[in-house]
Amino acid sequence: MTPPSSLYNLFLLLTTVSSSVTPAPPPHPNKPHTSHPPARPPPRNNKFFEGMYIDTGVCDSEICTGSQMDCYRRSEQKNEVTNKLKDQKFSAEFMNSPAYKQAKKVMIKEEHHVEEIYFLDFFALYVLRFHWGLGGKLDEAPCGPTNLSWHGVECHDDRTVKAIDFSWAKICDEEGNVMVSNIPEAITVFKNIKTFKVQHNQLTGTIPNKIGNLKHLTELNLGSNKLKGSLPDSFYSLTQLKYVNMDNNMFTGTFSRKITQMTCLVAINLSQNDFRGDLPNTMGSLNNLLFFTARETFFQGYCDQQLCESQTTVAVNCNYVADCAHCVNIDCHY
């Protein structure tokens, strides 16, 4: 038989536990208790947290490993980044590429604000990092303070890209590896870039159609690659270009008379390509053009008087271009 004192202690214990439980509030007297579904049923692929929908495509990936609140913040960042990139109207092929997807993830993880002037430049550099295997560590800013930018990258004070030199001589490793694949259209967001050099690699494909976006470009060196196709119309809107090298590729098509728009041109080398059509005599009106080199090409036509009297030294195959031998500034090749 349990002693009376023990029963009393047991009674006190039960009383304390039951009093600590808060009873459920009674239903409102004037409103029947009903069970309503949520206003927005959580989608299958999302998590519901304190009234906020969280994209598990972000949360369950390597870019979000913290708390749910941290995951929500990065979900908001993902939406902003997605909308910003969508505004650039990239092609579906590029947006489905591994480099695009990886660069986008980095921009979300590192929480680069979409309103920063350098946002798109950073994104494009990450694309090149994944596409060509170049650049620096992913936890290092592509454009940092002086001497802290990625190898081959030079930046303005506002951290936008000023110059890219990914030529073989600049980026080659001990095994002599070169860059392959195409030139991604991400480069067309470099609004303040002045120099773009990728010569002596094994790049393929065509020049991006929107290369004309690079309004401040002064030097373009694509020489000694395996690039092909015709030059996009937007190329001739690069009115600040001074030096162009496209030699030793597989470019085709004609060279437009719109070259007259490129008033800053000093030297252009189109040699060892499959360019055809008439020689653009209109280049004789370009006061700054000193060299137009087109050895081992198939330009036709003739050298007119304006071109012969210009300061431009023209190197062409005179088997195809007529009336050039008498011009002192024409360097004929046969």
Coordinates of N, CA, C and O in Angstrom, one line a residue, residues 101-258:
K101 N 24.3 28.7 -66.7 CA 23.7 28.2 -65.5 C 24.6 28.3 -64.3 O 24.2 28.7 -63.2
Q102 N 25.9 27.9 -64.5 CA 26.8 28.0 -63.4 C 27.1 29.5 -63.0 O 27.2 29.8 -61.8
A103 N 27.3 30.4 -64.0 CA 27.5 31.8 -63.7 C 26.3 32.4 -63.0 O 26.5 33.2 -62.0
K104 N 25.2 32.0 -63.3 CA 24.0 32.5 -62.7 C 23.9 32.1 -61.2 O 23.6 32.9 -60.3
K105 N 24.3 30.9 -60.9 CA 24.3 30.4 -59.6 C 25.3 31.2 -58.7 O 25.0 31.5 -57.6
V106 N 26.5 31.5 -59.3 CA 27.5 32.2 -58.5 C 26.9 33.6 -58.2 O 27.1 34.2 -57.1
M107 N 26.3 34.3 -59.2 CA 25.7 35.6 -58.9 C 24.7 35.6 -57.8 O 24.5 36.6 -57.1
I108 N 24.0 34.5 -57.7 CA 23.0 34.4 -56.6 C 23.7 34.1 -55.3 O 23.4 34.8 -54.3
K109 N 24.6 33.2 -55.3 CA 25.3 32.8 -54.1 C 26.1 34.0 -53.5 O 26.1 34.2 -52.3
E110 N 26.8 34.7 -54.4 CA 27.6 35.8 -53.9 C 26.8 37.1 -53.6 O 27.3 38.1 -53.2
E111 N 25.5 37.0 -54.0 CA 24.6 38.1 -53.7 C 25.0 39.5 -54.3 O 25.0 40.5 -53.6
H112 N 25.5 39.4 -55.5 CA 25.8 40.7 -56.2 C 24.5 41.4 -56.6 O 23.6 40.8 -57.2
H113 N 24.4 42.6 -56.2 CA 23.2 43.4 -56.4 C 23.0 43.7 -57.8 O 23.9 44.2 -58.5
V114 N 21.8 43.5 -58.3 CA 21.5 43.6 -59.8 C 21.6 45.0 -60.2 O 21.8 45.3 -61.4
E115 N 21.5 46.0 -59.3 CA 21.6 47.4 -59.7 C 23.0 47.9 -59.8 O 23.2 49.1 -60.2
E116 N 24.0 47.1 -59.4 CA 25.4 47.6 -59.4 C 25.8 47.7 -60.9 O 25.4 46.9 -61.7
I117 N 26.6 48.7 -61.2 CA 27.0 49.0 -62.6 C 27.8 47.8 -63.2 O 27.8 47.6 -64.4
Y118 N 28.5 47.1 -62.3 CA 29.3 46.0 -62.7 C 28.7 44.6 -62.7 O 29.3 43.6 -63.0
F119 N 27.4 44.6 -62.4 CA 26.7 43.3 -62.3 C 26.8 42.4 -63.5 O 27.2 41.2 -63.5
L120 N 26.5 42.9 -64.7 CA 26.5 42.1 -65.9 C 28.0 41.8 -66.3 O 28.2 40.7 -66.9
D121 N 28.9 42.7 -66.0 CA 30.3 42.4 -66.3 C 30.8 41.2 -65.5 O 31.5 40.3 -66.0
F122 N 30.4 41.2 -64.2 CA 30.8 40.0 -63.4 C 30.2 38.8 -63.9 O 30.8 37.7 -64.0
F123 N 28.9 38.8 -64.2 CA 28.2 37.7 -64.8 C 28.9 37.1 -66.0 O 29.2 35.9 -66.1
A124 N 29.3 38.0 -66.9 CA 29.9 37.6 -68.2 C 31.3 37.0 -67.9 O 31.7 36.0 -68.5
L125 N 32.0 37.6 -66.9 CA 33.3 37.0 -66.6 C 33.2 35.6 -66.0 O 34.0 34.7 -66.3
Y126 N 32.2 35.4 -65.2 CA 31.9 34.0 -64.7 C 31.6 33.1 -65.8 O 32.0 31.9 -65.8
V127 N 30.8 33.6 -66.8 CA 30.5 32.7 -67.9 C 31.8 32.3 -68.6 O 32.0 31.1 -68.9
L128 N 32.7 33.2 -68.9 CA 34.0 32.9 -69.5 C 34.8 32.0 -68.6 O 35.5 31.1 -69.1
R129 N 34.7 32.2 -67.3 CA 35.4 31.3 -66.4 C 35.0 29.9 -66.5 O 35.8 28.9 -66.6
F130 N 33.7 29.6 -66.6 CA 33.2 28.3 -66.8 C 33.3 27.7 -68.2 O 33.5 26.6 -68.4
H131 N 33.2 28.6 -69.2 CA 33.1 28.2 -70.6 C 34.5 27.9 -71.1 O 34.7 26.9 -71.8
W132 N 35.5 28.7 -70.7 CA 36.9 28.5 -71.1 C 37.8 28.0 -70.1 O 39.0 27.7 -70.3
G133 N 37.3 27.9 -68.8 CA 38.2 27.4 -67.7 C 39.3 28.4 -67.3 O 40.4 28.0 -66.9
L134 N 39.0 29.7 -67.4 CA 39.9 30.7 -67.1 C 39.5 31.5 -65.9 O 38.4 31.3 -65.4
G135 N 40.3 32.5 -65.6 CA 39.9 33.5 -64.5 C 40.5 33.1 -63.2 O 41.6 32.6 -63.2
G136 N 39.8 33.3 -62.1 CA 40.4 33.1 -60.8 C 39.4 32.2 -60.0 O 38.5 31.6 -60.5
K137 N 39.7 32.2 -58.7 CA 38.8 31.4 -57.8 C 37.4 32.0 -57.7 O 37.3 33.3 -57.8
L138 N 36.4 31.2 -57.5 CA 35.1 31.7 -57.5 C 34.8 32.6 -56.3 O 33.8 33.4 -56.4
D139 N 35.5 32.5 -55.3 CA 35.3 33.3 -54.1 C 36.1 34.6 -54.2 O 36.2 35.4 -53.2
E140 N 36.8 34.9 -55.3 CA 37.5 36.1 -55.5 C 36.7 36.9 -56.5 O 36.3 36.4 -57.6
A141 N 36.6 38.2 -56.3 CA 35.9 39.1 -57.2 C 36.7 39.2 -58.5 O 37.9 39.3 -58.5
P142 N 36.0 39.0 -59.7 CA 36.7 39.1 -61.0 C 37.4 40.5 -61.2 O 38.4 40.5 -61.8
C143 N 36.7 41.5 -60.7 CA 37.3 42.9 -60.8 C 37.4 43.5 -59.4 O 36.5 44.0 -58.9
G144 N 38.6 43.3 -58.8 CA 38.8 43.8 -57.5 C 39.6 45.1 -57.6 O 39.8 45.7 -58.6
P145 N 40.3 45.5 -56.5 CA 41.1 46.7 -56.5 C 42.3 46.4 -57.4 O 42.5 45.3 -57.9
T146 N 43.1 47.4 -57.6 CA 44.3 47.3 -58.5 C 45.1 46.1 -58.2 O 45.4 45.8 -57.1
N147 N 45.5 45.4 -59.3 CA 46.3 44.2 -59.2 C 45.7 43.0 -58.6 O 46.3 42.0 -58.3
L148 N 44.4 43.1 -58.3 CA 43.7 42.0 -57.7 C 42.6 41.4 -58.5 O 41.8 40.6 -58.1
S149 N 42.5 41.8 -59.8 CA 41.5 41.3 -60.7 C 42.0 39.9 -61.2 O 43.2 39.5 -61.0
W150 N 41.1 39.2 -61.9 CA 41.5 37.9 -62.4 C 42.6 38.1 -63.4 O 42.8 39.1 -64.1
H151 N 43.4 37.0 -63.6 CA 44.5 37.0 -64.6 C 44.0 37.2 -66.0 O 43.0 36.6 -66.4
G152 N 44.5 38.2 -66.7 CA 44.1 38.5 -68.0 C 43.0 39.6 -68.1 O 42.5 39.9 -69.1
V153 N 42.5 40.0 -66.9 CA 41.4 41.0 -66.8 C 41.8 42.3 -66.2 O 42.5 42.3 -65.2
E154 N 41.5 43.4 -66.9 CA 41.8 44.7 -66.3 C 40.5 45.4 -66.2 O 39.6 45.4 -67.1
C155 N 40.3 46.2 -65.1 CA 39.0 46.8 -64.8 C 39.1 48.3 -64.6 O 40.2 48.8 -64.2
H156 N 38.0 49.0 -64.8 CA 37.9 50.4 -64.5 C 37.7 50.6 -63.0 O 37.5 49.6 -62.3
D157 N 37.8 51.8 -62.6 CA 37.6 52.1 -61.2 C 36.2 51.7 -60.7 O 36.0 51.4 -59.5
D158 N 35.2 51.7 -61.6 CA 33.9 51.3 -61.2 C 33.6 49.8 -61.2 O 32.5 49.4 -61.1
R159 N 34.7 49.1 -61.5 CA 34.7 47.6 -61.5 C 34.1 47.0 -62.7 O 33.8 45.8 -62.7
T160 N 33.8 47.8 -63.7 CA 33.4 47.2 -65.0 C 34.7 46.9 -65.8 O 35.8 47.3 -65.5
V161 N 34.6 46.0 -66.7 CA 35.7 45.5 -67.5 C 36.3 46.5 -68.4 O 35.6 47.0 -69.3
K162 N 37.6 46.7 -68.4 CA 38.3 47.6 -69.3 C 39.0 46.8 -70.4 O 39.0 47.2 -71.6
A163 N 39.6 45.7 -70.1 CA 40.3 44.9 -71.1 C 40.3 43.4 -70.7 O 40.4 43.1 -69.5
I164 N 40.3 42.6 -71.7 CA 40.4 41.1 -71.5 C 41.5 40.7 -72.5 O 41.4 40.9 -73.7
D165 N 42.5 40.0 -72.0 CA 43.6 39.5 -72.8 C 43.7 38.0 -72.4 O 44.3 37.6 -71.5
F166 N 43.0 37.2 -73.2 CA 43.0 35.7 -73.0 C 43.7 35.1 -74.2 O 43.4 34.0 -74.7
S167 N 44.7 35.8 -74.8 CA 45.5 35.3 -75.8 C 46.3 34.1 -75.3 O 46.6 34.0 -74.1
W168 N 46.8 33.2 -76.2 CA 47.5 32.1 -75.8 C 48.8 32.5 -75.0 O 49.1 31.9 -74.0
A169 N 49.5 33.5 -75.5 CA 50.7 33.9 -74.8 C 50.4 34.4 -73.4 O 51.3 34.3 -72.5
K170 N 49.2 34.8 -73.1 CA 48.8 35.4 -71.8 C 48.4 34.3 -70.8 O 48.7 34.3 -69.7
I171 N 47.6 33.3 -71.4 CA 47.0 32.3 -70.5 C 47.5 30.9 -70.6 O 47.0 30.0 -69.9
C172 N 48.5 30.7 -71.4 CA 49.0 29.3 -71.6 C 49.6 28.8 -70.3 O 50.2 29.5 -69.6
D173 N 49.4 27.5 -70.1 CA 50.0 26.9 -68.9 C 51.2 26.1 -69.3 O 51.6 26.1 -70.5
E174 N 51.7 25.3 -68.4 CA 53.0 24.6 -68.6 C 52.8 23.5 -69.7 O 53.7 23.1 -70.4
E175 N 51.5 23.0 -69.9 CA 51.3 22.0 -70.9 C 50.9 22.6 -72.2 O 50.6 21.9 -73.2
G176 N 50.9 23.9 -72.3 CA 50.6 24.6 -73.6 C 49.1 24.5 -74.0 O 48.8 24.5 -75.2
N177 N 48.2 24.3 -73.1 CA 46.8 24.2 -73.4 C 46.3 25.5 -74.0 O 46.7 26.6 -73.7
V178 N 45.3 25.4 -74.9 CA 44.7 26.5 -75.5 C 43.2 26.5 -75.3 O 42.6 25.5 -74.8
M179 N 42.5 27.6 -75.5 CA 41.1 27.7 -75.4 C 40.4 27.1 -76.6 O 40.9 27.3 -77.7
V180 N 39.3 26.4 -76.3 CA 38.5 25.8 -77.4 C 37.1 26.3 -77.2 O 36.8 27.0 -76.3
S181 N 36.2 25.8 -78.1 CA 34.8 26.2 -78.1 C 34.6 27.5 -78.7 O 35.5 28.1 -79.3
N182 N 33.4 28.1 -78.6 CA 33.0 29.3 -79.3 C 33.2 30.5 -78.4 O 33.6 30.4 -77.3
I183 N 32.9 31.7 -79.0 CA 32.9 32.9 -78.2 C 31.5 33.1 -77.7 O 30.6 33.4 -78.5
P184 N 31.2 33.0 -76.4 CA 29.9 33.1 -75.9 C 29.3 34.5 -76.0 O 30.1 35.5 -75.9
E185 N 28.0 34.6 -76.2 CA 27.4 35.9 -76.4 C 27.4 36.8 -75.2 O 27.1 38.0 -75.2
A186 N 27.8 36.2 -74.1 CA 27.9 37.0 -72.8 C 28.9 38.2 -73.0 O 28.8 39.2 -72.3
I187 N 29.9 38.1 -73.9 CA 30.8 39.2 -74.0 C 30.2 40.4 -74.5 O 30.7 41.5 -74.3
T188 N 28.9 40.3 -75.0 CA 28.3 41.5 -75.6 C 27.7 42.4 -74.5 O 27.2 43.5 -74.8
V189 N 27.9 42.1 -73.2 CA 27.4 42.9 -72.1 C 28.5 43.9 -71.6 O 28.2 44.7 -70.8
F190 N 29.7 43.7 -72.1 CA 30.8 44.5 -71.6 C 30.7 45.9 -72.2 O 31.5 46.2 -73.2
K191 N 29.9 46.7 -71.7 CA 29.6 48.0 -72.3 C 30.8 49.0 -72.3 O 30.9 49.9 -73.1
N192 N 31.7 48.8 -71.3 CA 32.9 49.8 -71.2 C 34.2 49.2 -71.6 O 35.2 49.8 -71.4
I193 N 34.2 48.0 -72.2 CA 35.4 47.3 -72.6 C 36.1 48.0 -73.7 O 35.4 48.5 -74.7
K194 N 37.4 48.1 -73.7 CA 38.2 48.8 -74.7 C 39.0 47.8 -75.5 O 39.3 48.0 -76.7
T195 N 39.5 46.7 -74.9 CA 40.4 45.7 -75.5 C 39.8 44.3 -75.3 O 39.5 43.9 -74.2
F196 N 39.8 43.5 -76.4 CA 39.4 42.1 -76.3 C 40.3 41.3 -77.2 O 40.3 41.4 -78.4
K197 N 41.2 40.5 -76.6 CA 42.2 39.7 -77.3 C 42.1 38.2 -76.9 O 42.2 37.9 -75.8
V198 N 41.9 37.4 -78.0 CA 41.9 35.9 -77.7 C 42.6 35.2 -78.8 O 42.3 34.1 -79.2
Q199 N 43.7 35.9 -79.4 CA 44.4 35.3 -80.5 C 45.2 34.1 -80.1 O 45.5 33.8 -79.0
H200 N 45.5 33.2 -81.2 CA 46.3 32.0 -81.0 C 45.7 31.0 -80.1 O 46.4 30.5 -79.2
N201 N 44.4 30.8 -80.3 CA 43.8 29.7 -79.6 C 43.1 28.8 -80.6 O 43.6 28.7 -81.7
Q202 N 42.1 28.0 -80.2 CA 41.4 27.2 -81.2 C 39.9 27.4 -81.1 O 39.1 26.5 -81.0
L203 N 39.5 28.7 -81.0 CA 38.1 29.1 -80.9 C 37.4 28.8 -82.2 O 37.9 29.0 -83.3
T204 N 36.2 28.3 -82.1 CA 35.3 28.0 -83.2 C 34.1 28.8 -83.2 O 33.8 29.6 -82.4
G205 N 33.2 28.5 -84.2 CA 31.9 29.3 -84.3 C 32.1 30.6 -84.9 O 33.0 30.9 -85.6
T206 N 31.1 31.5 -84.7 CA 31.0 32.8 -85.3 C 31.2 33.9 -84.3 O 31.1 33.7 -83.1
I207 N 31.3 35.1 -84.8 CA 31.3 36.3 -84.0 C 29.9 36.5 -83.5 O 29.0 36.5 -84.3
P208 N 29.7 36.8 -82.2 CA 28.3 37.1 -81.7 C 27.6 38.2 -82.5 O 28.3 39.2 -82.8
N209 N 26.4 38.0 -82.8 CA 25.7 39.0 -83.6 C 25.6 40.4 -82.9 O 25.6 41.4 -83.6
K210 N 25.6 40.4 -81.6 CA 25.5 41.7 -80.9 C 26.8 42.3 -80.5 O 26.9 43.1 -79.6
I211 N 27.8 42.0 -81.2 CA 29.1 42.5 -80.9 C 29.1 44.0 -81.0 O 29.9 44.7 -80.4
G212 N 28.2 44.6 -81.8 CA 28.1 46.0 -81.9 C 27.8 46.7 -80.6 O 27.8 47.9 -80.5
N213 N 27.4 45.9 -79.5 CA 27.1 46.5 -78.2 C 28.3 47.1 -77.6 O 28.2 47.9 -76.7
L214 N 29.5 46.6 -78.0 CA 30.7 47.1 -77.4 C 31.2 48.4 -77.9 O 32.2 48.5 -78.6
K215 N 30.4 49.4 -77.6 CA 30.6 50.7 -78.2 C 31.9 51.4 -78.0 O 32.4 52.3 -78.8
H216 N 32.6 51.0 -76.9 CA 33.9 51.7 -76.6 C 35.1 50.8 -77.0 O 36.2 51.1 -76.6
L217 N 34.9 49.7 -77.7 CA 36.0 48.8 -78.1 C 36.9 49.5 -79.0 O 36.5 50.1 -80.1
T218 N 38.2 49.5 -78.7 CA 39.2 50.1 -79.6 C 40.2 49.1 -80.2 O 40.8 49.3 -81.2
E219 N 40.3 47.9 -79.6 CA 41.2 46.8 -80.1 C 40.5 45.5 -80.1 O 40.0 45.1 -79.0
L220 N 40.4 44.8 -81.2 CA 39.8 43.5 -81.3 C 40.8 42.5 -82.0 O 41.1 42.8 -83.2
N221 N 41.2 41.5 -81.3 CA 42.2 40.6 -81.9 C 41.7 39.2 -81.8 O 41.6 38.6 -80.7
L222 N 41.2 38.6 -82.9 CA 40.7 37.3 -83.0 C 41.6 36.4 -83.8 O 41.2 35.3 -84.2
G223 N 42.8 36.8 -84.1 CA 43.7 36.1 -85.0 C 44.1 34.7 -84.6 O 44.1 34.4 -83.5
S224 N 44.3 33.9 -85.7 CA 44.8 32.5 -85.5 C 43.9 31.7 -84.6 O 44.3 31.2 -83.6
N225 N 42.7 31.6 -85.0 CA 41.7 30.7 -84.4 C 41.1 29.8 -85.5 O 41.6 29.7 -86.6
K226 N 39.9 29.3 -85.2 CA 39.1 28.6 -86.2 C 37.7 29.1 -86.4 O 36.8 28.4 -86.6
L227 N 37.7 30.4 -86.3 CA 36.4 31.1 -86.4 C 35.9 31.1 -87.9 O 36.7 31.2 -88.8
K228 N 34.6 31.2 -88.0 CA 34.0 31.1 -89.4 C 32.8 32.0 -89.5 O 32.5 32.7 -88.6
G229 N 32.2 31.9 -90.7 CA 31.0 32.7 -90.9 C 31.3 34.1 -91.4 O 32.5 34.6 -91.5
S230 N 30.3 34.9 -91.7 CA 30.5 36.3 -92.2 C 30.4 37.2 -91.0 O 30.0 36.9 -89.9
L231 N 30.9 38.4 -91.2 CA 30.9 39.4 -90.1 C 29.5 39.9 -89.9 O 28.8 40.3 -90.9
P232 N 29.0 40.0 -88.7 CA 27.6 40.5 -88.4 C 27.6 42.0 -88.8 O 28.6 42.7 -88.7
D233 N 26.4 42.5 -89.1 CA 26.2 43.9 -89.5 C 26.6 44.8 -88.4 O 27.1 45.9 -88.6
S234 N 26.4 44.4 -87.1 CA 26.7 45.2 -86.0 C 28.2 45.5 -85.9 O 28.6 46.4 -85.2
F235 N 29.0 44.7 -86.5 CA 30.4 44.9 -86.4 C 30.8 46.3 -86.9 O 31.7 47.0 -86.4
Y236 N 30.1 46.7 -88.0 CA 30.4 48.0 -88.6 C 30.0 49.2 -87.8 O 30.2 50.4 -88.1
S237 N 29.3 48.9 -86.7 CA 28.8 50.0 -85.8 C 29.9 50.3 -84.7 O 29.7 51.1 -83.8
L238 N 31.0 49.5 -84.7 CA 32.0 49.7 -83.7 C 32.9 50.9 -84.1 O 34.0 50.7 -84.6
T239 N 32.4 52.0 -84.0 CA 33.0 53.2 -84.5 C 34.2 53.7 -83.8 O 35.0 54.6 -84.2
Q240 N 34.5 53.1 -82.6 CA 35.7 53.5 -81.9 C 36.9 52.5 -82.1 O 38.0 52.8 -81.7
L241 N 36.7 51.5 -82.9 CA 37.7 50.5 -83.2 C 38.9 51.2 -83.9 O 38.7 51.9 -84.9
K242 N 40.1 50.9 -83.4 CA 41.3 51.3 -84.1 C 42.1 50.2 -84.7 O 42.7 50.3 -85.8
Y243 N 42.2 49.1 -84.0 CA 43.0 48.0 -84.4 C 42.2 46.7 -84.5 O 41.6 46.3 -83.4
V244 N 42.2 46.0 -85.6 CA 41.4 44.8 -85.8 C 42.3 43.8 -86.4 O 42.9 44.0 -87.5
N245 N 42.4 42.6 -85.8 CA 43.1 41.5 -86.4 C 42.2 40.2 -86.4 O 41.8 39.7 -85.4
M246 N 42.0 39.7 -87.7 CA 41.2 38.5 -87.9 C 41.9 37.5 -88.7 O 41.3 36.6 -89.2
D247 N 43.2 37.7 -88.9 CA 43.9 36.8 -89.8 C 43.9 35.4 -89.4 O 43.8 35.0 -88.2
N248 N 44.1 34.5 -90.4 CA 44.3 33.0 -90.1 C 43.1 32.4 -89.4 O 43.2 31.8 -88.4
N249 N 41.9 32.7 -90.0 CA 40.6 32.0 -89.5 C 39.9 31.4 -90.8 O 40.6 31.2 -91.8
M250 N 38.7 31.3 -90.7 CA 37.9 30.7 -91.8 C 36.7 31.6 -92.1 O 35.6 31.1 -92.4
F251 N 36.8 32.9 -91.9 CA 35.7 33.8 -92.2 C 35.4 33.8 -93.7 O 36.3 33.7 -94.5
T252 N 34.1 34.0 -94.0 CA 33.6 34.0 -95.3 C 32.8 35.3 -95.6 O 32.7 36.2 -94.7
G253 N 32.2 35.4 -96.8 CA 31.4 36.5 -97.1 C 32.1 37.7 -97.6 O 33.3 37.6 -97.9
T254 N 31.5 38.8 -97.6 CA 32.0 40.1 -98.2 C 32.4 41.0 -97.0 O 32.1 40.8 -95.9
F255 N 33.1 42.1 -97.4 CA 33.4 43.1 -96.4 C 32.7 44.3 -96.8 O 32.9 44.9 -97.9
S256 N 31.8 44.8 -96.0 CA 30.8 45.8 -96.4 C 31.5 47.2 -96.6 O 32.5 47.6 -96.0
R257 N 30.9 48.0 -97.5 CA 31.3 49.4 -97.7 C 31.0 50.2 -96.5 O 31.4 51.4 -96.4
K258 N 30.2 49.6 -95.6 CA 29.9 50.4 -94.3 C 31.2 50.6 -93.5 O 31.1 51.2 -92.4

